[in-house]
Tab-separated table of N, CA, C and O in Angstrom:
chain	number	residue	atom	x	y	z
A	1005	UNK	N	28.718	21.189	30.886
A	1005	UNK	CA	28.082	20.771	32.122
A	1005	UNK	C	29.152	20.215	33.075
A	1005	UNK	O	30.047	19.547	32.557
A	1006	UNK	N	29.172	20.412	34.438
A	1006	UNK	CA	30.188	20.140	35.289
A	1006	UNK	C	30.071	19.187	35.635
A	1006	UNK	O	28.867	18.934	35.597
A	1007	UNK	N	30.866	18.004	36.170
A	1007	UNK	CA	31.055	16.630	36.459
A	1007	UNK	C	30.811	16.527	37.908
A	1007	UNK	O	31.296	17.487	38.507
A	1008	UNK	N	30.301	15.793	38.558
A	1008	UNK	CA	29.701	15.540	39.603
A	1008	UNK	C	31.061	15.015	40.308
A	1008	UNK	O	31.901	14.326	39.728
A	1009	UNK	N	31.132	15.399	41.491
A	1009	UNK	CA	33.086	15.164	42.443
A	1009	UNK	C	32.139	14.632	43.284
A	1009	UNK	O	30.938	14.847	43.447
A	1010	UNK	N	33.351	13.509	44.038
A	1010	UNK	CA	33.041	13.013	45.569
A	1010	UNK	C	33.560	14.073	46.259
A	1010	UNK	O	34.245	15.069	46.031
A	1011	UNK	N	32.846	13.375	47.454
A	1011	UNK	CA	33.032	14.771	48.632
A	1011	UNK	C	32.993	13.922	49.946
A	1011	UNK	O	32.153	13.112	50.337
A	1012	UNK	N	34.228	14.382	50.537
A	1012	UNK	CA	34.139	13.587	52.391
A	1012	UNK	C	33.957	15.021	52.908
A	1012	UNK	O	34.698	15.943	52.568
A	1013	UNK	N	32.609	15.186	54.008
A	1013	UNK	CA	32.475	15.984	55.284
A	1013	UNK	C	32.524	16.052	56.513
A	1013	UNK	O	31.358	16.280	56.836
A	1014	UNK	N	33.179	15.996	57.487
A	1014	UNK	CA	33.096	15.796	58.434
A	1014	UNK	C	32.577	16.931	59.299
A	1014	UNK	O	32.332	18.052	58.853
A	1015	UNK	N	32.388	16.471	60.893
A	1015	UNK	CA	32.515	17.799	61.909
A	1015	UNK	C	33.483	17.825	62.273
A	1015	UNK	O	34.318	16.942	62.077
A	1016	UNK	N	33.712	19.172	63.113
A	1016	UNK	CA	35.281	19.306	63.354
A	1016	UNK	C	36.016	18.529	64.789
A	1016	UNK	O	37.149	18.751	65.216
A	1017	UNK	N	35.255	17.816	65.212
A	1017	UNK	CA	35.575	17.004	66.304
A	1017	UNK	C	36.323	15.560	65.333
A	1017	UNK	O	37.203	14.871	65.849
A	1018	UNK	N	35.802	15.289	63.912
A	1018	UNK	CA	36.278	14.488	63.226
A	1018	UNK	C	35.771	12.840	64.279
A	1018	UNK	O	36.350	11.781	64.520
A	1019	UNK	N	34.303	13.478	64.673
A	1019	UNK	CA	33.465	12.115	65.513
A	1019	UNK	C	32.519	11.763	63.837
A	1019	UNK	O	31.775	10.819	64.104
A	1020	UNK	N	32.366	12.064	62.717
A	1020	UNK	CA	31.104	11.756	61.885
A	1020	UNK	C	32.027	11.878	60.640
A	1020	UNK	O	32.964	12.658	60.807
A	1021	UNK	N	31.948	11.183	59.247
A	1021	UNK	CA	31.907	11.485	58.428
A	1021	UNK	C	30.829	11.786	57.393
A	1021	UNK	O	30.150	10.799	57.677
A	1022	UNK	N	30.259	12.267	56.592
A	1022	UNK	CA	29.630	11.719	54.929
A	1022	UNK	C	30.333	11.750	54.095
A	1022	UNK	O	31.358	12.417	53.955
A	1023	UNK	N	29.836	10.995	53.418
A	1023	UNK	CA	30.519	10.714	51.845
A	1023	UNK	C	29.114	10.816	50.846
A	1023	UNK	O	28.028	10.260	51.002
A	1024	UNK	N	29.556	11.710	49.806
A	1024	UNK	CA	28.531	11.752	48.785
A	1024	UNK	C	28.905	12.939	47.718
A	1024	UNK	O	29.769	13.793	47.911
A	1025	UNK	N	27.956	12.800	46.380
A	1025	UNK	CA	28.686	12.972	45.456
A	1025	UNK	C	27.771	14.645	45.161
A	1025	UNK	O	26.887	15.165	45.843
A	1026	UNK	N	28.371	15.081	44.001
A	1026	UNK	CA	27.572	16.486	43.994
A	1026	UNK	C	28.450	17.174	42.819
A	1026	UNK	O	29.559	16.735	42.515
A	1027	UNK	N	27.791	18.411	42.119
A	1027	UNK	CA	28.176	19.364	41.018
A	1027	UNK	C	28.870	20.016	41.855
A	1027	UNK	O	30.093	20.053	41.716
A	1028	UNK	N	28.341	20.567	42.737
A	1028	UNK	CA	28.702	21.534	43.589
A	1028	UNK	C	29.082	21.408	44.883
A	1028	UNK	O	28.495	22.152	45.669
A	1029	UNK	N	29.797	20.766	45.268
A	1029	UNK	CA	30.649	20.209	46.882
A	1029	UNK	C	30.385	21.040	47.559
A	1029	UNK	O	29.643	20.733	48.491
A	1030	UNK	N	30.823	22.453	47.460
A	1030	UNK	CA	31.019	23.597	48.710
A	1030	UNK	C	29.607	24.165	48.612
A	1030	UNK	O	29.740	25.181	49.294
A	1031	UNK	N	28.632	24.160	48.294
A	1031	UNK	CA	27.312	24.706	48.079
A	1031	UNK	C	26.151	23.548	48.759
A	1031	UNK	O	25.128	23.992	49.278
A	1032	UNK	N	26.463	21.714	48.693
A	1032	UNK	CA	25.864	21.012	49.227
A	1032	UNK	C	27.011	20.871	50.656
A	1032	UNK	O	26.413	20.282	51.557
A	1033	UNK	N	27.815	21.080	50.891
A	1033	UNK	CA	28.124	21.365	52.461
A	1033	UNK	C	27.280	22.517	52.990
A	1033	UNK	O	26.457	22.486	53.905
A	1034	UNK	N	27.705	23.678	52.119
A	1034	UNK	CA	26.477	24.887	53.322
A	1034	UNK	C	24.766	24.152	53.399
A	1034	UNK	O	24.237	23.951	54.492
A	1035	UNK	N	24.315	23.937	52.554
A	1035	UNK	CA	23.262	22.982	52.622
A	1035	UNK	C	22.811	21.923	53.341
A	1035	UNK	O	21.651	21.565	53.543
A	1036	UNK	N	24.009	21.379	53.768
A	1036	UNK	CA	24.535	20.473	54.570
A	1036	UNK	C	24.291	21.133	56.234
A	1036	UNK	O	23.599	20.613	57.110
A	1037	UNK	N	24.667	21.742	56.284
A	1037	UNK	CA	25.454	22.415	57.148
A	1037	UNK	C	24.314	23.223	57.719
A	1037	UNK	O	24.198	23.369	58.935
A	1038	UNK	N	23.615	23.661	56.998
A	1038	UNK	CA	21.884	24.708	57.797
A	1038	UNK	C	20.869	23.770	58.438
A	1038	UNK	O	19.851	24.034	59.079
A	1039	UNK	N	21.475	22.477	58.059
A	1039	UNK	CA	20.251	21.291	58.728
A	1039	UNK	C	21.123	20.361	59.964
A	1039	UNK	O	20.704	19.411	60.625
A	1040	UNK	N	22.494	21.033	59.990
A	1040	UNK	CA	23.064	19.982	61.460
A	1040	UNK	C	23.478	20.969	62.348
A	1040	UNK	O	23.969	22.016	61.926
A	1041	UNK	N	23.310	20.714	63.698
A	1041	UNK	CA	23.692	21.138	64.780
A	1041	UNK	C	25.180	21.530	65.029
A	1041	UNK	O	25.590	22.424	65.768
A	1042	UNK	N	25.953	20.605	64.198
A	1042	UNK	CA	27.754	20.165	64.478
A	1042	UNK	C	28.186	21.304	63.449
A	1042	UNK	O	27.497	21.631	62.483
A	1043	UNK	N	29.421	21.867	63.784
A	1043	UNK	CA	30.480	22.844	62.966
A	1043	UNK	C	30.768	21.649	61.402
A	1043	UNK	O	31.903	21.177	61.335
A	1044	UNK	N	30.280	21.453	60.857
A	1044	UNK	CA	31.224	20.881	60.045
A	1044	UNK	C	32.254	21.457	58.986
A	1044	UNK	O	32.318	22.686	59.002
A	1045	UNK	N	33.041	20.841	58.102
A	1045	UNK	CA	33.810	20.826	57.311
A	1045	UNK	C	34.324	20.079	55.802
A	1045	UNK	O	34.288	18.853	55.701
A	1046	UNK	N	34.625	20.633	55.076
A	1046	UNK	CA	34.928	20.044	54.049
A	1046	UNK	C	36.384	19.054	54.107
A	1046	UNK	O	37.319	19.841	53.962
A	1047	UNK	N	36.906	17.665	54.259
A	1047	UNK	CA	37.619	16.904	53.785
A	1047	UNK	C	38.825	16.999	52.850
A	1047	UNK	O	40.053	17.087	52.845
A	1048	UNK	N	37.613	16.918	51.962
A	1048	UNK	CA	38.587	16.473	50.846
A	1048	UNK	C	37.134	16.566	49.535
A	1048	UNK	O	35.931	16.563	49.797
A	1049	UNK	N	37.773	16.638	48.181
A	1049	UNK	CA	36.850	16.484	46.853
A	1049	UNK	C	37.524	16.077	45.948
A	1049	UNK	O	38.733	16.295	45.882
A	1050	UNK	N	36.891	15.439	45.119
A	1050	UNK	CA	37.792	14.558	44.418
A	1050	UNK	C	36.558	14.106	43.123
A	1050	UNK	O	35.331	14.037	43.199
A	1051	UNK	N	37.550	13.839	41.914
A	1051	UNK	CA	36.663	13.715	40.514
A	1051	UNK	C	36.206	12.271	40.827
A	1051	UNK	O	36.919	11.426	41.368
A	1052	UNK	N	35.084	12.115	40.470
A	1052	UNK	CA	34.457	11.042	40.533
A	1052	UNK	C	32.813	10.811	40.555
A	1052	UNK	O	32.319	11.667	41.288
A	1053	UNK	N	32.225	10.299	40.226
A	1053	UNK	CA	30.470	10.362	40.343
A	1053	UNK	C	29.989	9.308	40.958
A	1053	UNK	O	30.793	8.715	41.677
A	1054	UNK	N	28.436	8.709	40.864
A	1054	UNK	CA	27.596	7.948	41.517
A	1054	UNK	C	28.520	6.435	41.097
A	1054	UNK	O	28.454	5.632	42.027
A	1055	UNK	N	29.007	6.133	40.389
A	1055	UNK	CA	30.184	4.721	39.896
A	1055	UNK	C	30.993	4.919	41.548
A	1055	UNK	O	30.788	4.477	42.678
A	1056	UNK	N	31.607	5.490	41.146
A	1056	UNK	CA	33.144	5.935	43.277
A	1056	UNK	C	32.264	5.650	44.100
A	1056	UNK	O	32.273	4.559	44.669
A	1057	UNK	N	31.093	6.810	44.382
A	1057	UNK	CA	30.173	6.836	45.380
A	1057	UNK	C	29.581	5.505	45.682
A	1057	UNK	O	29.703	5.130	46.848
A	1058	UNK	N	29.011	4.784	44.915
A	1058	UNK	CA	28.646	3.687	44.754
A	1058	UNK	C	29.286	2.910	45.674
A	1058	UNK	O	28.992	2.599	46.828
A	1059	UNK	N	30.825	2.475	44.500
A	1059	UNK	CA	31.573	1.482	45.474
A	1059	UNK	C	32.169	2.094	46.593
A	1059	UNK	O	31.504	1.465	47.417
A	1060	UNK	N	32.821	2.748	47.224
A	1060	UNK	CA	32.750	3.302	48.509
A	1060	UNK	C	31.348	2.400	49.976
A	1060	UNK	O	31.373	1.629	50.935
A	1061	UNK	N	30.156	3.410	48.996
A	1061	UNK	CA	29.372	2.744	50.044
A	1061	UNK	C	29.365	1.387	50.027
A	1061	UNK	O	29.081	1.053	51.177
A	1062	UNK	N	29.528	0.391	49.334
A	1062	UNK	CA	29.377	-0.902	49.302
A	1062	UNK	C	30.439	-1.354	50.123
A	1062	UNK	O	30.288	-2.281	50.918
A	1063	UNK	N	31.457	-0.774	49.980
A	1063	UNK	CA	32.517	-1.038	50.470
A	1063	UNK	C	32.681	-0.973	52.271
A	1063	UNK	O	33.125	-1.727	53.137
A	1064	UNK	N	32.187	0.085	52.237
A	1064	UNK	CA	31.664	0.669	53.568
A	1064	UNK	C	30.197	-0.133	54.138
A	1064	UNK	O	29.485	0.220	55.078
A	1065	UNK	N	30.080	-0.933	53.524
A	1065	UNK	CA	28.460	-2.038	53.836
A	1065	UNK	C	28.641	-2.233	55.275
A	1065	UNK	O	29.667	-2.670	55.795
A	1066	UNK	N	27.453	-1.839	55.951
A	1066	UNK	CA	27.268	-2.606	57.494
A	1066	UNK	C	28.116	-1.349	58.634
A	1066	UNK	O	28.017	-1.553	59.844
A	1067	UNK	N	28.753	-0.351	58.236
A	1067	UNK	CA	29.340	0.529	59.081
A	1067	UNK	C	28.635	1.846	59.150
A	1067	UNK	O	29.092	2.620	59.991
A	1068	UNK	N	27.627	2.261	58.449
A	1068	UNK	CA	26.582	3.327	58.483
A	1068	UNK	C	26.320	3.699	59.488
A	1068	UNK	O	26.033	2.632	60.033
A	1069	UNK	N	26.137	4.689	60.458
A	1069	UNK	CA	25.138	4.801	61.244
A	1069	UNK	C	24.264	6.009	60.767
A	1069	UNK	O	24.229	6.902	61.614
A	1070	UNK	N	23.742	6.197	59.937
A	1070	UNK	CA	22.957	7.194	59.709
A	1070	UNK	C	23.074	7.277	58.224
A	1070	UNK	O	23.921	8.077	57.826
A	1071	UNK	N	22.182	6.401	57.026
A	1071	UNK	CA	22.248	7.059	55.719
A	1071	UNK	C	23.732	7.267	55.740
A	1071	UNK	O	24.435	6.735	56.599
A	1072	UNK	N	24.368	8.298	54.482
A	1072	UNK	CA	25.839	7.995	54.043
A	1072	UNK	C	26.615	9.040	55.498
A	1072	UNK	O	27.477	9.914	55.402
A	1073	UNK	N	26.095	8.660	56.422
A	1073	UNK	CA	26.874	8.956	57.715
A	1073	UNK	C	27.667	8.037	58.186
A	1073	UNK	O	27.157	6.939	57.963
A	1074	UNK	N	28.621	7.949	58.704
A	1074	UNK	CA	29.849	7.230	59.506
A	1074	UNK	C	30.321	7.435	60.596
A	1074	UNK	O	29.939	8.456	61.167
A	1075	UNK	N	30.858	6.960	60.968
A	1075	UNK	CA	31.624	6.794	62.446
A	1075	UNK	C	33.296	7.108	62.216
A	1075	UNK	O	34.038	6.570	61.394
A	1076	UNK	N	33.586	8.018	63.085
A	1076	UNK	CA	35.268	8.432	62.592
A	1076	UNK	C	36.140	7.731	64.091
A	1076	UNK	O	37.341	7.624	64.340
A	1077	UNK	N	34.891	7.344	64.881
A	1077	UNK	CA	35.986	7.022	66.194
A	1077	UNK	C	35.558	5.558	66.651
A	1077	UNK	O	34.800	5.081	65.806
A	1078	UNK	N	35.718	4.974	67.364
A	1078	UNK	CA	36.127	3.603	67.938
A	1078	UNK	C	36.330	2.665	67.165
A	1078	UNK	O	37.067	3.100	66.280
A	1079	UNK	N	36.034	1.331	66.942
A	1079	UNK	CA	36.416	0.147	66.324
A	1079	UNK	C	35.791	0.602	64.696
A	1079	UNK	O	36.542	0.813	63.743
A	1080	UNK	N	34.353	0.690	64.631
A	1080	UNK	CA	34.065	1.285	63.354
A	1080	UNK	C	34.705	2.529	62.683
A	1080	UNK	O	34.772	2.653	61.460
A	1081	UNK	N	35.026	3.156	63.296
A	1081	UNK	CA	35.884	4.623	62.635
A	1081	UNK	C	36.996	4.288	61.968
A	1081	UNK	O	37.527	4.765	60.965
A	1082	UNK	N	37.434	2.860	63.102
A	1082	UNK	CA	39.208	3.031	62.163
A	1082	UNK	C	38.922	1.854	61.133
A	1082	UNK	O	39.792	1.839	60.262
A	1083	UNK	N	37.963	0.865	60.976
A	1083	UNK	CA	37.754	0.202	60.101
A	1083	UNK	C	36.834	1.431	58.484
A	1083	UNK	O	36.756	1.210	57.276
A	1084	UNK	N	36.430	2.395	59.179
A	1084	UNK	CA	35.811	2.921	58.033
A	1084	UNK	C	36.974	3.603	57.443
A	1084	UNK	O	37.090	3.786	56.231
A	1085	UNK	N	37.746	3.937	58.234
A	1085	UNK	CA	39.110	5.073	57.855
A	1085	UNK	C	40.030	3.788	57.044
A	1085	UNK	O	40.844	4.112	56.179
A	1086	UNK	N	39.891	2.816	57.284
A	1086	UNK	CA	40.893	1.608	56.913
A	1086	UNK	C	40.535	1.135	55.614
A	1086	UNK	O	41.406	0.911	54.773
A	1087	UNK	N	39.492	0.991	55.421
A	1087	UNK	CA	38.717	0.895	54.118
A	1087	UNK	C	38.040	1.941	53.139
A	1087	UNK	O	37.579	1.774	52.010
A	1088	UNK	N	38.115	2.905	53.815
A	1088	UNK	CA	37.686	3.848	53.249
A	1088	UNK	C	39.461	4.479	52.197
A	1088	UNK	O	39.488	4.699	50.986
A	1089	UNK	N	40.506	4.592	53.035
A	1089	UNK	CA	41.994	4.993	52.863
A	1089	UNK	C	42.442	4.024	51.463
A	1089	UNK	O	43.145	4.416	50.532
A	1090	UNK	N	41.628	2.238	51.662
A	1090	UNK	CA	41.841	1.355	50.271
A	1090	UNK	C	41.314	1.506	49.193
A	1090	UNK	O	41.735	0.952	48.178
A	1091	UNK	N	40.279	2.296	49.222
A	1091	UNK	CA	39.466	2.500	48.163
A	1091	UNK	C	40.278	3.688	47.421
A	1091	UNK	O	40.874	3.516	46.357
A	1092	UNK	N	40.211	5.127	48.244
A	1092	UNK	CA	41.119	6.148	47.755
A	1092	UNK	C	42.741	5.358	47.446
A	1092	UNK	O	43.517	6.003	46.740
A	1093	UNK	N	43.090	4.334	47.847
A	1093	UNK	CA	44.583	4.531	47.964
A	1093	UNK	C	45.360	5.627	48.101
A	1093	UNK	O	46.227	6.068	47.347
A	1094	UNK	N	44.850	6.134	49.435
A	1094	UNK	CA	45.913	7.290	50.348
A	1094	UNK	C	45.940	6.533	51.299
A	1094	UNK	O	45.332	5.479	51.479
A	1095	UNK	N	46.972	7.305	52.205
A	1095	UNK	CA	47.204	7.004	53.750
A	1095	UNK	C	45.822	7.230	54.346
A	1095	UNK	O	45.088	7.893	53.614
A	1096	UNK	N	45.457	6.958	55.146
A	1096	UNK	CA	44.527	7.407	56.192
A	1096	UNK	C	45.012	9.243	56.497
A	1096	UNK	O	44.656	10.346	56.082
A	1097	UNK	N	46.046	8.668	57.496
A	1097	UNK	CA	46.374	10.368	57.738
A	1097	UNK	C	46.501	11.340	57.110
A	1097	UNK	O	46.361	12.410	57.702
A	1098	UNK	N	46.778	11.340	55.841
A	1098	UNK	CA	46.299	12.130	54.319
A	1098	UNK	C	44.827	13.152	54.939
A	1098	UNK	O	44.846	14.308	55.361
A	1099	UNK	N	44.079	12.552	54.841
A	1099	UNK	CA	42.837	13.459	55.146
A	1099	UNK	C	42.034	13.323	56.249
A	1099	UNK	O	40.854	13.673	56.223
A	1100	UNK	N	42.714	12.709	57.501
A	1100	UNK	CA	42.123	12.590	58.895
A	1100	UNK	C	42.894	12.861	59.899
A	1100	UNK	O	43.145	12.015	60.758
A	1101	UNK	N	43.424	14.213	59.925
A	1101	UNK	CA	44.329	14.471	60.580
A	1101	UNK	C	43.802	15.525	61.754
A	1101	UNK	O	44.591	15.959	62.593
């Protein structure tokens, strides 16, 4: 049985993120993706399950705007990118480029 990966999505304006977890990353993006208006894209995926996902969102507490939606631009974007970058321990610019 396959292990459930995190998954960052964005649109390609890189104005929205989600974060959330899944068997199948590239199958819940097209899924993703038939119910939003915006071009989006796949991030980044990475091993990890509802434990990552978890702390992430907690971590991310109070910066939501939409369910596991985010903000990639003004004061909240770079605090989500700032905390979001501590949790992964990458750079930011690593995967928000």
């Amino acid at each position: 049985m396959k292990a459930q990966e995190l998954y960052l999505i964005s649109d390609e304006a890189h104005k929205y993120l989600k974060i959330g977890i899944s068997k199948q990353p590239h199958a819940r993006l097209k899924f993703i993706q038939a119910h939003c208006p915006l071009k989006l894209k796949m991030l980044m995926v990475i091993p990890g399950g509802r434990r990552l996902e978890y702390g992430i969102h907690i971590r991310l507490s109070g910066l939501s705007i939409h369910g596991e939606w985010y903000p990639l631009e003004g004061e909240k974007g770079i605090e989500v990118k700032t905390r979001l970058a501590d949790v992964l321990k990458k750079k930011t610019d690593d995967f928000f480029v």
